[in-house]
Amino acid sequence: MATVSIPACTSALLLDIEGTTTPITFVKDILFPFIKEHLEEYLSTHWEEDECKQDVHLLKKQIEEDMKQNRACPVHAVDQTVHTDEEKAIREVMDNVLWQMAADRKSTALKQLQGHMWRAAYASGRIKGEIYPDVVPSIKRWRAKGLKVFIYSSGSVEAQKLLFGYSVEGDVLDLFDGHFDTSIGPKVDSKSYERIAERIGCQPEEITFLTDVTREAKAAEDVGVNVAVVVRPGNMELTDEERAHYNLLTSFSQLELTGRA
């Protein structure tokens, strides 16, 4: 594909992760299977620790909320104070976690436990964050031209920092000026991009957003953010209309910084 020029007024690049900096398969084929394969081992090892107890407590609250809302879920009374049947209690937690994952739930309780498991896995070297080979050199080039670089992902800021802090390229966190997750708003909501611009301290027109999801691109575009859609292996196919409308990148190296020395 040809080079894509970004406006000369651009002062910040905002990057999605999954399907943009990182193969979409990393989450689906590495991170999620790790949880399923090591959940029982993790819970058994950390069951008596305060952090794990808090995770279980949050899961219990989520179950109670689901029952109030008449949502389908495995019905268990997860009681952290019962130690006489620890294996049964662990099994109940596992059933709920695996059910939530199968249903593609995004609950805070699930995200918190997953985040703690991934943190341990990254720190021990069992997992390394995958990054496309064009990403780090391109970000270094952009920063050398005076641009700031931020991440905006549906994954928590903690999960983002783990991926880039324990990546196949080593610790590359110093390449980023900040991180945003959905606590600032959904990625398909235009107001989220206005909030990010305000937080960064610039106008939406001064931001260029790179994402593989056209609904996110449209939300950003609607408030004046410049966008380019990233086309990577395994990403969702674009319609002919989307291909005609958006600037497309197959590599960050195609991004041309016009009007910069």
Short mmCIF file of C-alpha atoms in Angstrom, two decimals, residues 6-254:
data_model
loop_
_atom_site.label_atom_id
_atom_site.label_comp_id
_atom_site.label_asym_id
_atom_site.label_seq_id
_atom_site.Cartn_x
_atom_site.Cartn_y
_atom_site.Cartn_z
CA ILE A 6 -1.04 12.72 8.43
CA PRO A 7 -2.00 16.40 8.82
CA ALA A 8 0.83 18.79 9.63
CA CYS A 9 -1.12 19.96 12.70
CA THR A 10 -0.88 16.49 14.30
CA SER A 11 0.76 16.60 17.73
CA ALA A 12 -0.27 13.18 19.07
CA LEU A 13 -0.79 9.66 17.78
CA LEU A 14 -3.39 7.48 19.53
CA LEU A 15 -2.97 3.73 19.03
CA ASP A 16 -5.31 0.80 19.49
CA ILE A 17 -3.63 -2.48 20.55
CA GLU A 18 -5.46 -5.61 19.38
CA GLY A 19 -5.21 -5.84 15.58
CA THR A 20 -3.14 -2.63 15.44
CA THR A 21 0.11 -2.88 17.44
CA THR A 22 -0.43 -6.53 18.33
CA PRO A 23 -1.76 -9.56 16.41
CA ILE A 24 -5.43 -10.14 17.10
CA THR A 25 -4.53 -13.78 17.77
CA PHE A 26 -2.38 -12.85 20.80
CA VAL A 27 -5.41 -12.28 23.01
CA LYS A 28 -7.48 -15.12 21.54
CA ASP A 29 -4.75 -17.75 21.23
CA ILE A 30 -2.32 -16.83 24.05
CA LEU A 31 -3.86 -14.71 26.82
CA PHE A 32 -7.31 -16.30 27.12
CA PRO A 33 -6.13 -19.93 26.84
CA PHE A 34 -3.52 -19.18 29.54
CA ILE A 35 -6.34 -18.29 31.96
CA LYS A 36 -8.26 -21.48 31.19
CA GLU A 37 -5.19 -23.72 31.47
CA HIS A 38 -3.78 -22.22 34.68
CA LEU A 39 -6.87 -21.04 36.57
CA GLU A 40 -7.03 -23.96 39.03
CA GLU A 41 -3.28 -23.82 39.69
CA TYR A 42 -3.40 -20.04 40.28
CA LEU A 43 -6.39 -20.17 42.65
CA SER A 44 -4.95 -23.10 44.63
CA THR A 45 -1.61 -21.30 45.02
CA HIS A 46 -2.97 -17.87 45.95
CA TRP A 47 -6.30 -18.76 47.62
CA GLU A 48 -5.29 -17.51 51.10
CA GLU A 49 -3.73 -14.26 49.86
CA ASP A 50 -5.62 -10.98 50.32
CA GLU A 51 -5.55 -10.07 46.62
CA CYS A 52 -7.08 -13.41 45.62
CA LYS A 53 -9.69 -13.10 48.37
CA GLN A 54 -10.66 -9.68 46.98
CA ASP A 55 -10.92 -11.16 43.48
CA VAL A 56 -13.21 -13.93 44.75
CA HIS A 57 -15.29 -11.39 46.67
CA LEU A 58 -15.80 -9.34 43.49
CA LEU A 59 -16.83 -12.47 41.60
CA LYS A 60 -19.35 -13.25 44.35
CA LYS A 61 -20.81 -9.74 44.07
CA GLN A 62 -21.05 -10.18 40.30
CA ILE A 63 -22.95 -13.45 40.74
CA GLU A 64 -25.36 -11.73 43.14
CA GLU A 65 -25.89 -8.90 40.66
CA ASP A 66 -26.48 -11.37 37.81
CA MET A 67 -29.07 -13.20 39.88
CA LYS A 68 -30.85 -9.93 40.71
CA GLN A 69 -30.95 -9.07 37.01
CA ASN A 70 -32.17 -12.61 36.17
CA ARG A 71 -29.13 -13.18 33.98
CA ALA A 72 -28.21 -16.79 33.31
CA CYS A 73 -25.13 -17.86 35.25
CA PRO A 74 -23.78 -20.83 37.19
CA VAL A 75 -25.46 -20.49 40.58
CA HIS A 76 -23.00 -21.05 43.41
CA ALA A 77 -22.59 -19.55 46.83
CA VAL A 78 -18.90 -18.60 46.77
CA ASP A 79 -18.02 -18.18 50.44
CA GLN A 80 -14.40 -17.20 51.08
CA THR A 81 -14.74 -17.97 54.79
CA VAL A 82 -15.40 -21.68 54.23
CA HIS A 83 -12.03 -23.43 54.31
CA THR A 84 -13.28 -26.94 55.11
CA ASP A 85 -14.10 -27.55 51.48
CA GLU A 86 -11.55 -25.39 49.71
CA GLU A 87 -11.51 -27.51 46.58
CA LYS A 88 -15.28 -27.17 46.19
CA ALA A 89 -15.07 -23.39 46.61
CA ILE A 90 -12.24 -23.19 44.05
CA ARG A 91 -14.26 -25.29 41.62
CA GLU A 92 -17.22 -22.92 41.99
CA VAL A 93 -15.02 -19.91 41.21
CA MET A 94 -13.56 -21.74 38.20
CA ASP A 95 -17.02 -22.59 36.90
CA ASN A 96 -18.07 -18.95 37.07
CA VAL A 97 -14.87 -17.59 35.48
CA LEU A 98 -14.99 -20.09 32.61
CA TRP A 99 -18.70 -19.38 32.10
CA GLN A 100 -18.05 -15.63 31.91
CA MET A 101 -15.22 -16.14 29.42
CA ALA A 102 -17.35 -18.44 27.24
CA ALA A 103 -20.06 -15.75 27.25
CA ASP A 104 -17.44 -13.08 26.37
CA ARG A 105 -18.35 -11.12 29.50
CA LYS A 106 -16.34 -7.97 30.26
CA SER A 107 -17.16 -7.71 33.96
CA THR A 108 -14.79 -5.84 36.27
CA ALA A 109 -14.58 -8.96 38.47
CA LEU A 110 -13.42 -11.11 35.56
CA LYS A 111 -11.01 -8.48 34.23
CA GLN A 112 -9.43 -8.05 37.66
CA LEU A 113 -8.72 -11.74 38.18
CA GLN A 114 -7.43 -12.12 34.62
CA GLY A 115 -5.20 -9.09 35.09
CA HIS A 116 -3.64 -10.54 38.24
CA MET A 117 -3.03 -13.89 36.53
CA TRP A 118 -1.44 -12.25 33.50
CA ARG A 119 0.74 -10.05 35.72
CA ALA A 120 2.20 -13.16 37.37
CA ALA A 121 2.66 -14.85 33.97
CA TYR A 122 4.43 -11.85 32.41
CA ALA A 123 6.68 -11.36 35.44
CA SER A 124 7.73 -15.02 35.40
CA GLY A 125 8.42 -14.98 31.66
CA ARG A 126 5.66 -17.46 30.82
CA ILE A 127 4.07 -14.86 28.54
CA LYS A 128 5.66 -12.11 26.44
CA GLY A 129 3.60 -9.36 24.82
CA GLU A 130 3.52 -9.65 21.05
CA ILE A 131 4.14 -6.52 18.97
CA TYR A 132 4.35 -6.28 15.19
CA PRO A 133 7.97 -5.68 14.08
CA ASP A 134 7.15 -2.33 12.41
CA VAL A 135 5.70 -0.83 15.63
CA VAL A 136 8.74 0.05 17.77
CA PRO A 137 10.90 1.55 14.96
CA SER A 138 7.94 3.62 13.74
CA ILE A 139 7.11 4.97 17.19
CA LYS A 140 10.76 5.91 17.71
CA ARG A 141 10.66 7.77 14.36
CA TRP A 142 7.45 9.61 15.32
CA ARG A 143 8.84 10.60 18.72
CA ALA A 144 12.05 11.86 17.10
CA LYS A 145 9.82 14.19 15.06
CA GLY A 146 8.31 15.58 18.27
CA LEU A 147 5.03 13.65 18.30
CA LYS A 148 3.53 12.24 21.47
CA VAL A 149 2.21 8.67 21.41
CA PHE A 150 -0.69 7.32 23.49
CA ILE A 151 -2.49 3.98 23.78
CA TYR A 152 -6.30 3.60 23.86
CA SER A 153 -7.51 0.04 24.35
CA SER A 154 -10.51 -1.77 25.82
CA GLY A 155 -8.01 -3.73 27.91
CA SER A 156 -7.25 -2.14 31.27
CA VAL A 157 -4.32 0.27 31.60
CA GLU A 158 -2.64 -2.34 33.81
CA ALA A 159 -3.00 -4.99 31.09
CA GLN A 160 -1.64 -2.53 28.49
CA LYS A 161 1.42 -1.81 30.61
CA LEU A 162 2.07 -5.52 31.14
CA LEU A 163 1.98 -6.19 27.39
CA PHE A 164 4.44 -3.41 26.57
CA GLY A 165 6.50 -3.78 29.74
CA TYR A 166 7.15 -7.49 29.13
CA SER A 167 7.11 -7.55 25.33
CA VAL A 168 9.07 -9.56 22.79
CA GLU A 169 11.02 -6.30 22.28
CA GLY A 170 11.70 -5.94 26.01
CA ASP A 171 10.32 -3.11 28.14
CA VAL A 172 9.11 -0.45 25.68
CA LEU A 173 6.85 1.52 28.04
CA ASP A 174 9.05 4.60 27.69
CA LEU A 175 7.79 4.94 24.08
CA PHE A 176 4.36 6.00 25.33
CA ASP A 177 3.25 9.29 26.86
CA GLY A 178 0.12 7.82 28.41
CA HIS A 179 -2.53 5.10 28.39
CA PHE A 180 -6.32 5.19 28.19
CA ASP A 181 -8.87 2.43 28.67
CA THR A 182 -12.66 2.35 28.68
CA SER A 183 -12.77 4.14 32.04
CA ILE A 184 -12.59 7.29 29.90
CA GLY A 185 -15.52 5.99 27.83
CA PRO A 186 -16.37 3.35 25.20
CA LYS A 187 -14.23 3.31 22.07
CA VAL A 188 -17.33 3.61 19.85
CA ASP A 189 -18.48 6.79 21.66
CA SER A 190 -17.32 10.07 20.09
CA LYS A 191 -17.27 11.79 23.50
CA SER A 192 -14.43 9.47 24.57
CA TYR A 193 -12.13 11.04 21.98
CA GLU A 194 -13.05 14.54 23.12
CA ARG A 195 -12.17 13.54 26.68
CA ILE A 196 -8.85 12.08 25.54
CA ALA A 197 -8.00 15.29 23.65
CA GLU A 198 -8.83 17.30 26.76
CA ARG A 199 -6.69 14.99 28.91
CA ILE A 200 -3.77 15.20 26.47
CA GLY A 201 -4.17 18.97 26.23
CA CYS A 202 -4.84 19.40 22.52
CA GLN A 203 -7.68 19.72 20.02
CA PRO A 204 -9.22 16.54 18.52
CA GLU A 205 -7.96 17.74 15.10
CA GLU A 206 -4.39 17.44 16.40
CA ILE A 207 -4.77 13.69 17.08
CA THR A 208 -4.32 10.86 14.55
CA PHE A 209 -5.94 7.62 15.68
CA LEU A 210 -4.86 4.22 14.34
CA THR A 211 -7.34 1.35 14.78
CA ASP A 212 -8.53 -1.77 12.96
CA VAL A 213 -12.19 -1.23 13.93
CA THR A 214 -14.17 1.07 11.64
CA ARG A 215 -16.86 1.79 14.28
CA GLU A 216 -14.10 3.24 16.49
CA ALA A 217 -12.65 5.14 13.51
CA LYS A 218 -16.06 6.69 12.78
CA ALA A 219 -16.59 7.71 16.40
CA ALA A 220 -13.20 9.47 16.41
CA GLU A 221 -13.74 11.01 13.00
CA ASP A 222 -17.11 12.45 14.04
CA VAL A 223 -15.39 14.83 16.49
CA GLY A 224 -12.59 15.84 14.11
CA VAL A 225 -9.89 13.28 14.94
CA ASN A 226 -7.84 12.19 11.92
CA VAL A 227 -7.98 8.42 11.49
CA ALA A 228 -6.30 5.61 9.58
CA VAL A 229 -7.56 2.03 9.59
CA VAL A 230 -4.95 -0.66 10.15
CA VAL A 231 -5.22 -3.80 8.02
CA ARG A 232 -3.39 -6.72 9.61
CA PRO A 233 -3.66 -10.51 9.11
CA GLY A 234 -6.74 -11.89 10.88
CA ASN A 235 -8.45 -8.50 11.26
CA MET A 236 -12.09 -8.09 10.31
CA GLU A 237 -12.63 -7.71 6.56
CA LEU A 238 -13.50 -4.20 5.43
CA THR A 239 -16.36 -3.43 3.07
CA ASP A 240 -15.63 -1.79 -0.29
CA GLU A 241 -17.23 1.38 1.08
CA GLU A 242 -14.91 1.36 4.13
CA ARG A 243 -11.86 0.74 1.95
CA ALA A 244 -12.81 3.70 -0.23
CA HIS A 245 -13.52 6.00 2.73
CA TYR A 246 -10.55 5.42 5.06
CA ASN A 247 -6.82 5.75 4.71
CA LEU A 248 -5.49 2.20 5.11
CA LEU A 249 -2.21 0.99 6.65
CA THR A 250 -0.74 -2.50 6.56
CA SER A 251 2.34 -1.26 8.44
CA PHE A 252 3.10 1.71 10.68
CA SER A 253 6.10 2.41 8.42
CA GLN A 254 3.66 3.71 5.76
#
